[in-house]
mmCIF file with all atom_site columns, C-alpha atoms in Angstrom:
data_model
loop_
_atom_site.group_PDB
_atom_site.id
_atom_site.type_symbol
_atom_site.label_atom_id
_atom_site.label_alt_id
_atom_site.label_comp_id
_atom_site.label_asym_id
_atom_site.label_entity_id
_atom_site.label_seq_id
_atom_site.pdbx_PDB_ins_code
_atom_site.Cartn_x
_atom_site.Cartn_y
_atom_site.Cartn_z
_atom_site.occupancy
_atom_site.B_iso_or_equiv
_atom_site.pdbx_formal_charge
_atom_site.auth_seq_id
_atom_site.auth_comp_id
_atom_site.auth_asym_id
_atom_site.auth_atom_id
_atom_site.pdbx_PDB_model_num
ATOM 1   C CA . UNK B 1 1   ? 284.541 16.129  229.648 1.00 52.00 ? 1   UNK B CA 1
ATOM 2   C CA . UNK B 1 2   ? 282.390 13.447  228.038 1.00 47.00 ? 2   UNK B CA 1
ATOM 3   C CA . UNK B 1 3   ? 279.131 12.304  229.575 1.00 45.00 ? 3   UNK B CA 1
ATOM 4   C CA . UNK B 1 4   ? 279.447 8.573   228.882 1.00 44.00 ? 4   UNK B CA 1
ATOM 5   C CA . UNK B 1 5   ? 278.299 6.667   232.013 1.00 41.00 ? 5   UNK B CA 1
ATOM 6   C CA . UNK B 1 6   ? 281.356 4.597   233.011 1.00 42.00 ? 6   UNK B CA 1
ATOM 7   C CA . UNK B 1 7   ? 280.781 0.932   233.857 1.00 42.00 ? 7   UNK B CA 1
ATOM 8   C CA . UNK B 1 8   ? 283.635 1.289   236.312 1.00 45.00 ? 8   UNK B CA 1
ATOM 9   C CA . UNK B 1 9   ? 284.265 4.468   238.225 1.00 48.00 ? 9   UNK B CA 1
ATOM 10  C CA . UNK B 1 10  ? 287.374 5.201   236.161 1.00 59.00 ? 10  UNK B CA 1
ATOM 11  C CA . UNK B 1 11  ? 287.996 8.512   234.420 1.00 62.00 ? 11  UNK B CA 1
ATOM 12  C CA . UNK B 1 12  ? 290.466 8.744   231.588 1.00 65.00 ? 12  UNK B CA 1
ATOM 13  C CA . UNK B 1 13  ? 292.601 11.861  231.933 1.00 68.00 ? 13  UNK B CA 1
ATOM 14  C CA . UNK B 1 14  ? 294.002 12.551  228.485 1.00 66.00 ? 14  UNK B CA 1
ATOM 15  C CA . UNK B 1 15  ? 297.197 14.542  228.062 1.00 59.00 ? 15  UNK B CA 1
ATOM 16  C CA . UNK B 1 16  ? 297.610 13.672  224.413 1.00 52.00 ? 16  UNK B CA 1
ATOM 17  C CA . UNK B 1 17  ? 299.640 15.356  221.695 1.00 50.00 ? 17  UNK B CA 1
ATOM 18  C CA . UNK B 1 18  ? 297.611 14.354  218.645 1.00 48.00 ? 18  UNK B CA 1
ATOM 19  C CA . UNK B 1 19  ? 298.015 15.450  215.045 1.00 45.00 ? 19  UNK B CA 1
ATOM 20  C CA . UNK B 1 20  ? 294.269 16.029  214.695 1.00 47.00 ? 20  UNK B CA 1
ATOM 21  C CA . UNK B 1 21  ? 291.954 18.963  214.201 1.00 54.00 ? 21  UNK B CA 1
ATOM 22  C CA . UNK B 1 22  ? 289.645 19.709  217.119 1.00 58.00 ? 22  UNK B CA 1
ATOM 23  C CA . UNK B 1 23  ? 286.662 18.147  215.321 1.00 58.00 ? 23  UNK B CA 1
ATOM 24  C CA . UNK B 1 24  ? 288.495 14.887  214.630 1.00 68.00 ? 24  UNK B CA 1
ATOM 25  C CA . UNK B 1 25  ? 290.011 14.917  218.112 1.00 77.00 ? 25  UNK B CA 1
ATOM 26  C CA . UNK B 1 26  ? 286.572 15.335  219.679 1.00 79.00 ? 26  UNK B CA 1
ATOM 27  C CA . UNK B 1 27  ? 285.165 12.489  217.604 1.00 85.00 ? 27  UNK B CA 1
ATOM 28  C CA . UNK B 1 28  ? 288.097 10.265  218.577 1.00 85.00 ? 28  UNK B CA 1
ATOM 29  C CA . UNK B 1 29  ? 287.633 10.972  222.292 1.00 86.00 ? 29  UNK B CA 1
ATOM 30  C CA . UNK B 1 30  ? 283.881 10.347  222.163 1.00 87.00 ? 30  UNK B CA 1
ATOM 31  C CA . UNK B 1 31  ? 284.436 7.047   220.372 1.00 90.00 ? 31  UNK B CA 1
ATOM 32  C CA . UNK B 1 32  ? 287.231 6.010   222.715 1.00 89.00 ? 32  UNK B CA 1
ATOM 33  C CA . UNK B 1 33  ? 285.271 6.925   225.839 1.00 89.00 ? 33  UNK B CA 1
ATOM 34  C CA . UNK B 1 34  ? 282.241 5.002   224.612 1.00 90.00 ? 34  UNK B CA 1
ATOM 35  C CA . UNK B 1 35  ? 284.246 1.863   223.869 1.00 92.00 ? 35  UNK B CA 1
ATOM 36  C CA . UNK B 1 36  ? 286.224 1.993   227.112 1.00 91.00 ? 36  UNK B CA 1
ATOM 37  C CA . UNK B 1 37  ? 283.168 3.036   229.148 1.00 89.00 ? 37  UNK B CA 1
ATOM 38  C CA . UNK B 1 38  ? 285.127 5.923   230.641 1.00 89.00 ? 38  UNK B CA 1
ATOM 39  C CA . UNK B 1 39  ? 284.781 9.663   230.873 1.00 89.00 ? 39  UNK B CA 1
ATOM 40  C CA . UNK B 1 40  ? 287.586 11.500  229.100 1.00 89.00 ? 40  UNK B CA 1
ATOM 41  C CA . UNK B 1 41  ? 289.025 14.841  230.172 1.00 89.00 ? 41  UNK B CA 1
ATOM 42  C CA . UNK B 1 42  ? 291.428 16.597  227.807 1.00 87.00 ? 42  UNK B CA 1
ATOM 43  C CA . UNK B 1 43  ? 293.000 20.042  227.555 1.00 84.00 ? 43  UNK B CA 1
ATOM 44  C CA . UNK B 1 44  ? 295.249 22.238  225.413 1.00 81.00 ? 44  UNK B CA 1
ATOM 45  C CA . UNK B 1 45  ? 298.732 23.240  226.524 1.00 82.00 ? 45  UNK B CA 1
ATOM 46  C CA . UNK B 1 46  ? 299.525 26.918  226.980 1.00 86.00 ? 46  UNK B CA 1
ATOM 47  C CA . UNK B 1 47  ? 299.993 28.450  223.538 1.00 83.00 ? 47  UNK B CA 1
ATOM 48  C CA . UNK B 1 48  ? 298.233 25.597  221.740 1.00 74.00 ? 48  UNK B CA 1
ATOM 49  C CA . UNK B 1 49  ? 294.712 25.471  220.360 1.00 71.00 ? 49  UNK B CA 1
ATOM 50  C CA . UNK B 1 50  ? 292.584 28.115  222.065 1.00 74.00 ? 50  UNK B CA 1
ATOM 51  C CA . UNK B 1 51  ? 294.776 28.290  225.185 1.00 78.00 ? 51  UNK B CA 1
ATOM 52  C CA . UNK B 1 52  ? 296.561 31.535  225.959 1.00 86.00 ? 52  UNK B CA 1
ATOM 53  C CA . UNK B 1 53  ? 300.163 31.858  227.102 1.00 88.00 ? 53  UNK B CA 1
ATOM 54  C CA . UNK B 1 54  ? 303.400 30.481  225.694 1.00 88.00 ? 54  UNK B CA 1
ATOM 55  C CA . UNK B 1 55  ? 304.406 26.851  225.085 1.00 86.00 ? 55  UNK B CA 1
ATOM 56  C CA . UNK B 1 56  ? 307.290 26.199  227.473 1.00 91.00 ? 56  UNK B CA 1
ATOM 57  C CA . UNK B 1 57  ? 308.385 23.187  229.518 1.00 93.00 ? 57  UNK B CA 1
ATOM 58  C CA . UNK B 1 58  ? 307.514 24.986  232.758 1.00 94.00 ? 58  UNK B CA 1
ATOM 59  C CA . UNK B 1 59  ? 304.029 25.731  231.457 1.00 92.00 ? 59  UNK B CA 1
ATOM 60  C CA . UNK B 1 60  ? 303.545 22.067  230.507 1.00 92.00 ? 60  UNK B CA 1
ATOM 61  C CA . UNK B 1 61  ? 303.907 21.105  234.162 1.00 94.00 ? 61  UNK B CA 1
ATOM 62  C CA . UNK B 1 62  ? 301.717 23.968  235.372 1.00 94.00 ? 62  UNK B CA 1
ATOM 63  C CA . UNK B 1 63  ? 299.043 23.050  232.836 1.00 92.00 ? 63  UNK B CA 1
ATOM 64  C CA . UNK B 1 64  ? 298.875 19.414  233.868 1.00 93.00 ? 64  UNK B CA 1
ATOM 65  C CA . UNK B 1 65  ? 298.694 20.430  237.540 1.00 94.00 ? 65  UNK B CA 1
ATOM 66  C CA . UNK B 1 66  ? 295.817 22.803  236.786 1.00 93.00 ? 66  UNK B CA 1
ATOM 67  C CA . UNK B 1 67  ? 293.935 20.130  234.829 1.00 92.00 ? 67  UNK B CA 1
ATOM 68  C CA . UNK B 1 68  ? 294.451 17.544  237.567 1.00 93.00 ? 68  UNK B CA 1
ATOM 69  C CA . UNK B 1 69  ? 293.345 20.032  240.223 1.00 94.00 ? 69  UNK B CA 1
ATOM 70  C CA . UNK B 1 70  ? 290.173 20.682  238.204 1.00 92.00 ? 70  UNK B CA 1
ATOM 71  C CA . UNK B 1 71  ? 289.288 16.987  238.220 1.00 91.00 ? 71  UNK B CA 1
ATOM 72  C CA . UNK B 1 72  ? 289.836 16.762  241.968 1.00 93.00 ? 72  UNK B CA 1
ATOM 73  C CA . UNK B 1 73  ? 287.958 19.923  242.902 1.00 94.00 ? 73  UNK B CA 1
ATOM 74  C CA . UNK B 1 74  ? 285.420 20.895  240.242 1.00 93.00 ? 74  UNK B CA 1
ATOM 75  C CA . UNK B 1 75  ? 284.439 17.302  239.400 1.00 90.00 ? 75  UNK B CA 1
ATOM 76  C CA . UNK B 1 76  ? 285.044 15.882  242.869 1.00 92.00 ? 76  UNK B CA 1
ATOM 77  C CA . UNK B 1 77  ? 287.081 12.879  241.717 1.00 91.00 ? 77  UNK B CA 1
ATOM 78  C CA . UNK B 1 78  ? 289.624 11.044  243.823 1.00 92.00 ? 78  UNK B CA 1
ATOM 79  C CA . UNK B 1 79  ? 293.065 10.377  242.378 1.00 93.00 ? 79  UNK B CA 1
ATOM 80  C CA . UNK B 1 80  ? 292.634 6.608   242.642 1.00 92.00 ? 80  UNK B CA 1
ATOM 81  C CA . UNK B 1 81  ? 289.799 6.768   240.067 1.00 91.00 ? 81  UNK B CA 1
ATOM 82  C CA . UNK B 1 82  ? 291.828 8.599   237.427 1.00 93.00 ? 82  UNK B CA 1
ATOM 83  C CA . UNK B 1 83  ? 293.901 7.059   234.637 1.00 94.00 ? 83  UNK B CA 1
ATOM 84  C CA . UNK B 1 84  ? 296.522 9.377   233.176 1.00 94.00 ? 84  UNK B CA 1
ATOM 85  C CA . UNK B 1 85  ? 297.198 9.082   229.447 1.00 93.00 ? 85  UNK B CA 1
ATOM 86  C CA . UNK B 1 86  ? 300.027 10.850  227.661 1.00 92.00 ? 86  UNK B CA 1
ATOM 87  C CA . UNK B 1 87  ? 301.032 10.568  224.022 1.00 92.00 ? 87  UNK B CA 1
ATOM 88  C CA . UNK B 1 88  ? 304.348 11.682  222.534 1.00 93.00 ? 88  UNK B CA 1
ATOM 89  C CA . UNK B 1 89  ? 305.340 14.972  224.187 1.00 91.00 ? 89  UNK B CA 1
ATOM 90  C CA . UNK B 1 90  ? 302.165 14.558  226.226 1.00 91.00 ? 90  UNK B CA 1
ATOM 91  C CA . UNK B 1 91  ? 303.985 11.824  228.149 1.00 94.00 ? 91  UNK B CA 1
ATOM 92  C CA . UNK B 1 92  ? 306.282 14.519  229.584 1.00 95.00 ? 92  UNK B CA 1
ATOM 93  C CA . UNK B 1 93  ? 303.681 16.227  231.837 1.00 93.00 ? 93  UNK B CA 1
ATOM 94  C CA . UNK B 1 94  ? 301.981 12.867  232.400 1.00 94.00 ? 94  UNK B CA 1
ATOM 95  C CA . UNK B 1 95  ? 305.153 11.351  233.865 1.00 96.00 ? 95  UNK B CA 1
ATOM 96  C CA . UNK B 1 96  ? 305.879 14.495  235.867 1.00 96.00 ? 96  UNK B CA 1
ATOM 97  C CA . UNK B 1 97  ? 302.409 14.385  237.435 1.00 96.00 ? 97  UNK B CA 1
ATOM 98  C CA . UNK B 1 98  ? 302.452 10.619  238.002 1.00 96.00 ? 98  UNK B CA 1
ATOM 99  C CA . UNK B 1 99  ? 305.825 10.903  239.725 1.00 98.00 ? 99  UNK B CA 1
ATOM 100 C CA . UNK B 1 100 ? 304.231 13.238  242.287 1.00 97.00 ? 100 UNK B CA 1
ATOM 101 C CA . UNK B 1 101 ? 300.692 11.829  242.625 1.00 97.00 ? 101 UNK B CA 1
ATOM 102 C CA . UNK B 1 102 ? 299.551 8.237   242.870 1.00 96.00 ? 102 UNK B CA 1
ATOM 103 C CA . UNK B 1 103 ? 296.619 7.522   240.544 1.00 95.00 ? 103 UNK B CA 1
ATOM 104 C CA . UNK B 1 104 ? 294.686 4.476   239.343 1.00 94.00 ? 104 UNK B CA 1
ATOM 105 C CA . UNK B 1 105 ? 296.991 3.927   236.393 1.00 95.00 ? 105 UNK B CA 1
ATOM 106 C CA . UNK B 1 106 ? 299.131 5.524   233.702 1.00 96.00 ? 106 UNK B CA 1
ATOM 107 C CA . UNK B 1 107 ? 299.325 4.969   229.936 1.00 96.00 ? 107 UNK B CA 1
ATOM 108 C CA . UNK B 1 108 ? 302.488 6.178   228.185 1.00 96.00 ? 108 UNK B CA 1
ATOM 109 C CA . UNK B 1 109 ? 301.948 6.220   224.423 1.00 96.00 ? 109 UNK B CA 1
ATOM 110 C CA . UNK B 1 110 ? 305.151 6.710   222.402 1.00 96.00 ? 110 UNK B CA 1
ATOM 111 C CA . UNK B 1 111 ? 307.085 8.198   225.334 1.00 97.00 ? 111 UNK B CA 1
ATOM 112 C CA . UNK B 1 112 ? 310.448 9.972   225.071 1.00 97.00 ? 112 UNK B CA 1
ATOM 113 C CA . UNK B 1 113 ? 313.312 9.612   227.523 1.00 97.00 ? 113 UNK B CA 1
ATOM 114 C CA . UNK B 1 114 ? 314.328 13.272  227.147 1.00 97.00 ? 114 UNK B CA 1
ATOM 115 C CA . UNK B 1 115 ? 314.503 15.970  224.513 1.00 94.00 ? 115 UNK B CA 1
ATOM 116 C CA . UNK B 1 116 ? 318.190 15.590  223.700 1.00 95.00 ? 116 UNK B CA 1
ATOM 117 C CA . UNK B 1 117 ? 317.941 11.811  223.514 1.00 95.00 ? 117 UNK B CA 1
ATOM 118 C CA . UNK B 1 118 ? 315.463 12.157  220.644 1.00 95.00 ? 118 UNK B CA 1
ATOM 119 C CA . UNK B 1 119 ? 318.057 13.919  218.497 1.00 92.00 ? 119 UNK B CA 1
ATOM 120 C CA . UNK B 1 120 ? 321.122 12.245  220.055 1.00 91.00 ? 120 UNK B CA 1
ATOM 121 C CA . UNK B 1 121 ? 320.112 8.583   220.466 1.00 88.00 ? 121 UNK B CA 1
ATOM 122 C CA . UNK B 1 122 ? 323.508 7.486   221.806 1.00 87.00 ? 122 UNK B CA 1
ATOM 123 C CA . UNK B 1 123 ? 323.326 9.818   224.804 1.00 89.00 ? 123 UNK B CA 1
ATOM 124 C CA . UNK B 1 124 ? 323.569 7.835   228.038 1.00 86.00 ? 124 UNK B CA 1
ATOM 125 C CA . UNK B 1 125 ? 323.067 10.542  230.681 1.00 88.00 ? 125 UNK B CA 1
ATOM 126 C CA . UNK B 1 126 ? 320.970 13.650  231.281 1.00 90.00 ? 126 UNK B CA 1
ATOM 127 C CA . UNK B 1 127 ? 322.774 16.976  231.017 1.00 88.00 ? 127 UNK B CA 1
ATOM 128 C CA . UNK B 1 128 ? 321.678 20.188  232.714 1.00 89.00 ? 128 UNK B CA 1
ATOM 129 C CA . UNK B 1 129 ? 320.656 21.684  229.367 1.00 89.00 ? 129 UNK B CA 1
ATOM 130 C CA . UNK B 1 130 ? 318.436 18.731  228.485 1.00 91.00 ? 130 UNK B CA 1
ATOM 131 C CA . UNK B 1 131 ? 314.663 19.243  228.371 1.00 94.00 ? 131 UNK B CA 1
ATOM 132 C CA . UNK B 1 132 ? 311.842 16.880  229.290 1.00 95.00 ? 132 UNK B CA 1
ATOM 133 C CA . UNK B 1 133 ? 313.984 14.469  231.395 1.00 96.00 ? 133 UNK B CA 1
ATOM 134 C CA . UNK B 1 134 ? 311.252 11.856  231.834 1.00 97.00 ? 134 UNK B CA 1
ATOM 135 C CA . UNK B 1 135 ? 313.730 8.988   232.120 1.00 97.00 ? 135 UNK B CA 1
ATOM 136 C CA . UNK B 1 136 ? 314.911 10.471  235.435 1.00 97.00 ? 136 UNK B CA 1
ATOM 137 C CA . UNK B 1 137 ? 311.361 10.647  236.849 1.00 98.00 ? 137 UNK B CA 1
ATOM 138 C CA . UNK B 1 138 ? 309.697 7.355   235.956 1.00 98.00 ? 138 UNK B CA 1
ATOM 139 C CA . UNK B 1 139 ? 311.270 5.502   238.880 1.00 98.00 ? 139 UNK B CA 1
ATOM 140 C CA . UNK B 1 140 ? 309.153 7.659   241.216 1.00 98.00 ? 140 UNK B CA 1
ATOM 141 C CA . UNK B 1 141 ? 305.821 6.516   239.736 1.00 98.00 ? 141 UNK B CA 1
ATOM 142 C CA . UNK B 1 142 ? 303.869 4.414   242.246 1.00 97.00 ? 142 UNK B CA 1
ATOM 143 C CA . UNK B 1 143 ? 300.967 3.603   239.920 1.00 97.00 ? 143 UNK B CA 1
ATOM 144 C CA . UNK B 1 144 ? 300.619 0.734   237.410 1.00 97.00 ? 144 UNK B CA 1
ATOM 145 C CA . UNK B 1 145 ? 301.992 1.818   234.035 1.00 98.00 ? 145 UNK B CA 1
ATOM 146 C CA . UNK B 1 146 ? 301.332 0.514   230.534 1.00 97.00 ? 146 UNK B CA 1
ATOM 147 C CA . UNK B 1 147 ? 303.711 1.562   227.772 1.00 98.00 ? 147 UNK B CA 1
ATOM 148 C CA . UNK B 1 148 ? 302.639 1.645   224.111 1.00 98.00 ? 148 UNK B CA 1
ATOM 149 C CA . UNK B 1 149 ? 305.108 2.148   221.263 1.00 98.00 ? 149 UNK B CA 1
ATOM 150 C CA . UNK B 1 150 ? 305.335 1.396   217.550 1.00 98.00 ? 150 UNK B CA 1
ATOM 151 C CA . UNK B 1 151 ? 308.451 -0.491  216.509 1.00 98.00 ? 151 UNK B CA 1
ATOM 152 C CA . UNK B 1 152 ? 308.842 1.701   213.399 1.00 98.00 ? 152 UNK B CA 1
ATOM 153 C CA . UNK B 1 153 ? 308.284 5.057   215.119 1.00 98.00 ? 153 UNK B CA 1
ATOM 154 C CA . UNK B 1 154 ? 309.982 7.618   212.892 1.00 97.00 ? 154 UNK B CA 1
ATOM 155 C CA . UNK B 1 155 ? 309.793 10.504  215.419 1.00 96.00 ? 155 UNK B CA 1
ATOM 156 C CA . UNK B 1 156 ? 310.594 8.954   218.806 1.00 97.00 ? 156 UNK B CA 1
ATOM 157 C CA . UNK B 1 157 ? 312.633 5.808   218.341 1.00 97.00 ? 157 UNK B CA 1
ATOM 158 C CA . UNK B 1 158 ? 311.259 2.537   219.711 1.00 98.00 ? 158 UNK B CA 1
ATOM 159 C CA . UNK B 1 159 ? 314.258 2.370   222.060 1.00 97.00 ? 159 UNK B CA 1
ATOM 160 C CA . UNK B 1 160 ? 312.706 5.201   224.105 1.00 98.00 ? 160 UNK B CA 1
ATOM 161 C CA . UNK B 1 161 ? 309.681 3.050   224.883 1.00 98.00 ? 161 UNK B CA 1
ATOM 162 C CA . UNK B 1 162 ? 311.890 0.112   225.844 1.00 98.00 ? 162 UNK B CA 1
ATOM 163 C CA . UNK B 1 163 ? 314.011 2.230   228.202 1.00 97.00 ? 163 UNK B CA 1
ATOM 164 C CA . UNK B 1 164 ? 311.011 3.923   229.821 1.00 98.00 ? 164 UNK B CA 1
ATOM 165 C CA . UNK B 1 165 ? 309.407 0.517   230.368 1.00 98.00 ? 165 UNK B CA 1
ATOM 166 C CA . UNK B 1 166 ? 312.624 -0.880  231.858 1.00 98.00 ? 166 UNK B CA 1
ATOM 167 C CA . UNK B 1 167 ? 313.035 2.020   234.322 1.00 98.00 ? 167 UNK B CA 1
ATOM 168 C CA . UNK B 1 168 ? 309.415 2.092   235.517 1.00 98.00 ? 168 UNK B CA 1
ATOM 169 C CA . UNK B 1 169 ? 308.904 0.134   238.772 1.00 98.00 ? 169 UNK B CA 1
ATOM 170 C CA . UNK B 1 170 ? 305.255 -1.000  238.405 1.00 97.00 ? 170 UNK B CA 1
ATOM 171 C CA . UNK B 1 171 ? 304.339 -2.085  234.892 1.00 97.00 ? 171 UNK B CA 1
ATOM 172 C CA . UNK B 1 172 ? 301.915 -4.357  233.105 1.00 97.00 ? 172 UNK B CA 1
ATOM 173 C CA . UNK B 1 173 ? 302.568 -6.065  229.792 1.00 97.00 ? 173 UNK B CA 1
ATOM 174 C CA . UNK B 1 174 ? 303.509 -3.369  227.253 1.00 98.00 ? 174 UNK B CA 1
ATOM 175 C CA . UNK B 1 175 ? 302.010 -3.017  223.791 1.00 98.00 ? 175 UNK B CA 1
ATOM 176 C CA . UNK B 1 176 ? 304.767 -3.120  221.184 1.00 98.00 ? 176 UNK B CA 1
ATOM 177 C CA . UNK B 1 177 ? 303.039 -2.646  217.837 1.00 98.00 ? 177 UNK B CA 1
ATOM 178 C CA . UNK B 1 178 ? 305.075 -4.258  215.076 1.00 98.00 ? 178 UNK B CA 1
ATOM 179 C CA . UNK B 1 179 ? 305.346 -1.948  212.076 1.00 98.00 ? 179 UNK B CA 1
ATOM 180 C CA . UNK B 1 180 ? 303.485 0.980   213.673 1.00 98.00 ? 180 UNK B CA 1
ATOM 181 C CA . UNK B 1 181 ? 304.878 4.501   213.336 1.00 97.00 ? 181 UNK B CA 1
ATOM 182 C CA . UNK B 1 182 ? 304.367 7.590   215.463 1.00 96.00 ? 182 UNK B CA 1
ATOM 183 C CA . UNK B 1 183 ? 300.915 8.698   214.322 1.00 92.00 ? 183 UNK B CA 1
ATOM 184 C CA . UNK B 1 184 ? 299.101 5.495   213.383 1.00 94.00 ? 184 UNK B CA 1
ATOM 185 C CA . UNK B 1 185 ? 299.124 3.433   216.593 1.00 96.00 ? 185 UNK B CA 1
ATOM 186 C CA . UNK B 1 186 ? 295.394 4.027   217.149 1.00 93.00 ? 186 UNK B CA 1
ATOM 187 C CA . UNK B 1 187 ? 294.610 2.351   213.808 1.00 94.00 ? 187 UNK B CA 1
ATOM 188 C CA . UNK B 1 188 ? 295.785 -1.056  215.002 1.00 96.00 ? 188 UNK B CA 1
ATOM 189 C CA . UNK B 1 189 ? 293.128 -3.359  216.443 1.00 94.00 ? 189 UNK B CA 1
ATOM 190 C CA . UNK B 1 190 ? 295.372 -4.378  219.336 1.00 97.00 ? 190 UNK B CA 1
ATOM 191 C CA . UNK B 1 191 ? 295.382 -0.769  220.577 1.00 96.00 ? 191 UNK B CA 1
ATOM 192 C CA . UNK B 1 192 ? 291.781 -0.678  221.799 1.00 95.00 ? 192 UNK B CA 1
ATOM 193 C CA . UNK B 1 193 ? 291.814 -4.292  222.994 1.00 97.00 ? 193 UNK B CA 1
ATOM 194 C CA . UNK B 1 194 ? 294.913 -3.653  225.087 1.00 97.00 ? 194 UNK B CA 1
ATOM 195 C CA . UNK B 1 195 ? 293.466 -0.489  226.658 1.00 95.00 ? 195 UNK B CA 1
ATOM 196 C CA . UNK B 1 196 ? 290.250 -2.310  227.563 1.00 94.00 ? 196 UNK B CA 1
ATOM 197 C CA . UNK B 1 197 ? 292.225 -5.088  229.243 1.00 96.00 ? 197 UNK B CA 1
ATOM 198 C CA . UNK B 1 198 ? 294.295 -2.548  231.159 1.00 96.00 ? 198 UNK B CA 1
ATOM 199 C CA . UNK B 1 199 ? 291.233 -0.740  232.513 1.00 93.00 ? 199 UNK B CA 1
ATOM 200 C CA . UNK B 1 200 ? 288.795 -3.632  232.935 1.00 92.00 ? 200 UNK B CA 1
ATOM 201 C CA . UNK B 1 201 ? 291.154 -6.357  234.155 1.00 94.00 ? 201 UNK B CA 1
ATOM 202 C CA . UNK B 1 202 ? 294.613 -5.234  235.167 1.00 95.00 ? 202 UNK B CA 1
ATOM 203 C CA . UNK B 1 203 ? 293.844 -2.051  237.096 1.00 94.00 ? 203 UNK B CA 1
ATOM 204 C CA . UNK B 1 204 ? 291.165 -3.671  239.304 1.00 92.00 ? 204 UNK B CA 1
ATOM 205 C CA . UNK B 1 205 ? 293.558 -6.563  239.939 1.00 93.00 ? 205 UNK B CA 1
ATOM 206 C CA . UNK B 1 206 ? 296.393 -4.179  240.833 1.00 91.00 ? 206 UNK B CA 1
ATOM 207 C CA . UNK B 1 207 ? 294.115 -2.291  243.224 1.00 88.00 ? 207 UNK B CA 1
ATOM 208 C CA . UNK B 1 208 ? 293.034 -5.521  244.919 1.00 89.00 ? 208 UNK B CA 1
ATOM 209 C CA . UNK B 1 209 ? 296.648 -6.620  245.314 1.00 88.00 ? 209 UNK B CA 1
ATOM 210 C CA . UNK B 1 210 ? 297.617 -3.255  246.793 1.00 83.00 ? 210 UNK B CA 1
ATOM 211 C CA . UNK B 1 211 ? 294.707 -3.422  249.248 1.00 82.00 ? 211 UNK B CA 1
ATOM 212 C CA . UNK B 1 212 ? 295.697 -6.953  250.291 1.00 82.00 ? 212 UNK B CA 1
ATOM 213 C CA . UNK B 1 213 ? 299.299 -5.873  250.819 1.00 79.00 ? 213 UNK B CA 1
ATOM 214 C CA . UNK B 1 214 ? 298.097 -2.923  252.883 1.00 70.00 ? 214 UNK B CA 1
ATOM 215 C CA . UNK B 1 215 ? 295.933 -5.218  255.022 1.00 65.00 ? 215 UNK B CA 1
ATOM 216 C CA . UNK B 1 216 ? 298.846 -7.589  255.585 1.00 66.00 ? 216 UNK B CA 1
ATOM 217 C CA . UNK B 1 217 ? 300.949 -4.758  256.976 1.00 64.00 ? 217 UNK B CA 1
ATOM 218 C CA . UNK B 1 218 ? 298.430 -4.348  259.797 1.00 60.00 ? 218 UNK B CA 1
ATOM 219 C CA . UNK B 1 219 ? 298.162 -8.026  260.659 1.00 58.00 ? 219 UNK B CA 1
ATOM 220 C CA . UNK B 1 220 ? 299.583 -8.785  264.103 1.00 56.00 ? 220 UNK B CA 1
ATOM 221 C CA . UNK B 1 221 ? 300.831 -12.373 264.589 1.00 61.00 ? 221 UNK B CA 1
ATOM 222 C CA . UNK B 1 222 ? 299.335 -14.206 267.560 1.00 58.00 ? 222 UNK B CA 1
ATOM 223 C CA . UNK B 1 223 ? 301.802 -15.036 270.327 1.00 54.00 ? 223 UNK B CA 1
#
């Protein structure tokens, strides 16, 4: 976890699948946290990096639960001060967690609808043998969501981002990066600018609106 003092009490919870060595990944997170004025918490999946165990779908969900629990208990954070960030297959545990826990916000970077839909793009429903069925979970997310996707993504087709965005109930303006592929989104200048706007402007506004709506529910009209 980085030690950058956040200007806002927001902590970026990274569940990213990045094609980077640990050294480059660490440098990226430090730079990102500094620019966004956020602390960043990241972890390896079971069977990846220095983590023990085996990489399975079930372990993905257990891993994200363990990481989230660590932020709540060891670091004493509240869920409404945490932004979840998932990239590529990292969006799978991110969506699963966000569908069960309300947080400050969620960033879905190059999300996939499901495993089979990646290889069979014309599939219109989820079968019992399908893995990573994120498209069937996003409707349960009660937090503001920003979707990022490159229009020329050669791994997870751009259509996945469009469908995820369409099925998610609370969204802000997405970031569709014209010409971006699967592994170069971070190189576009709009990427950082859009994240800063999401954290500095849109999330505080969403929280204020939710608080106002909550207050209105308790207003009793005078007779």
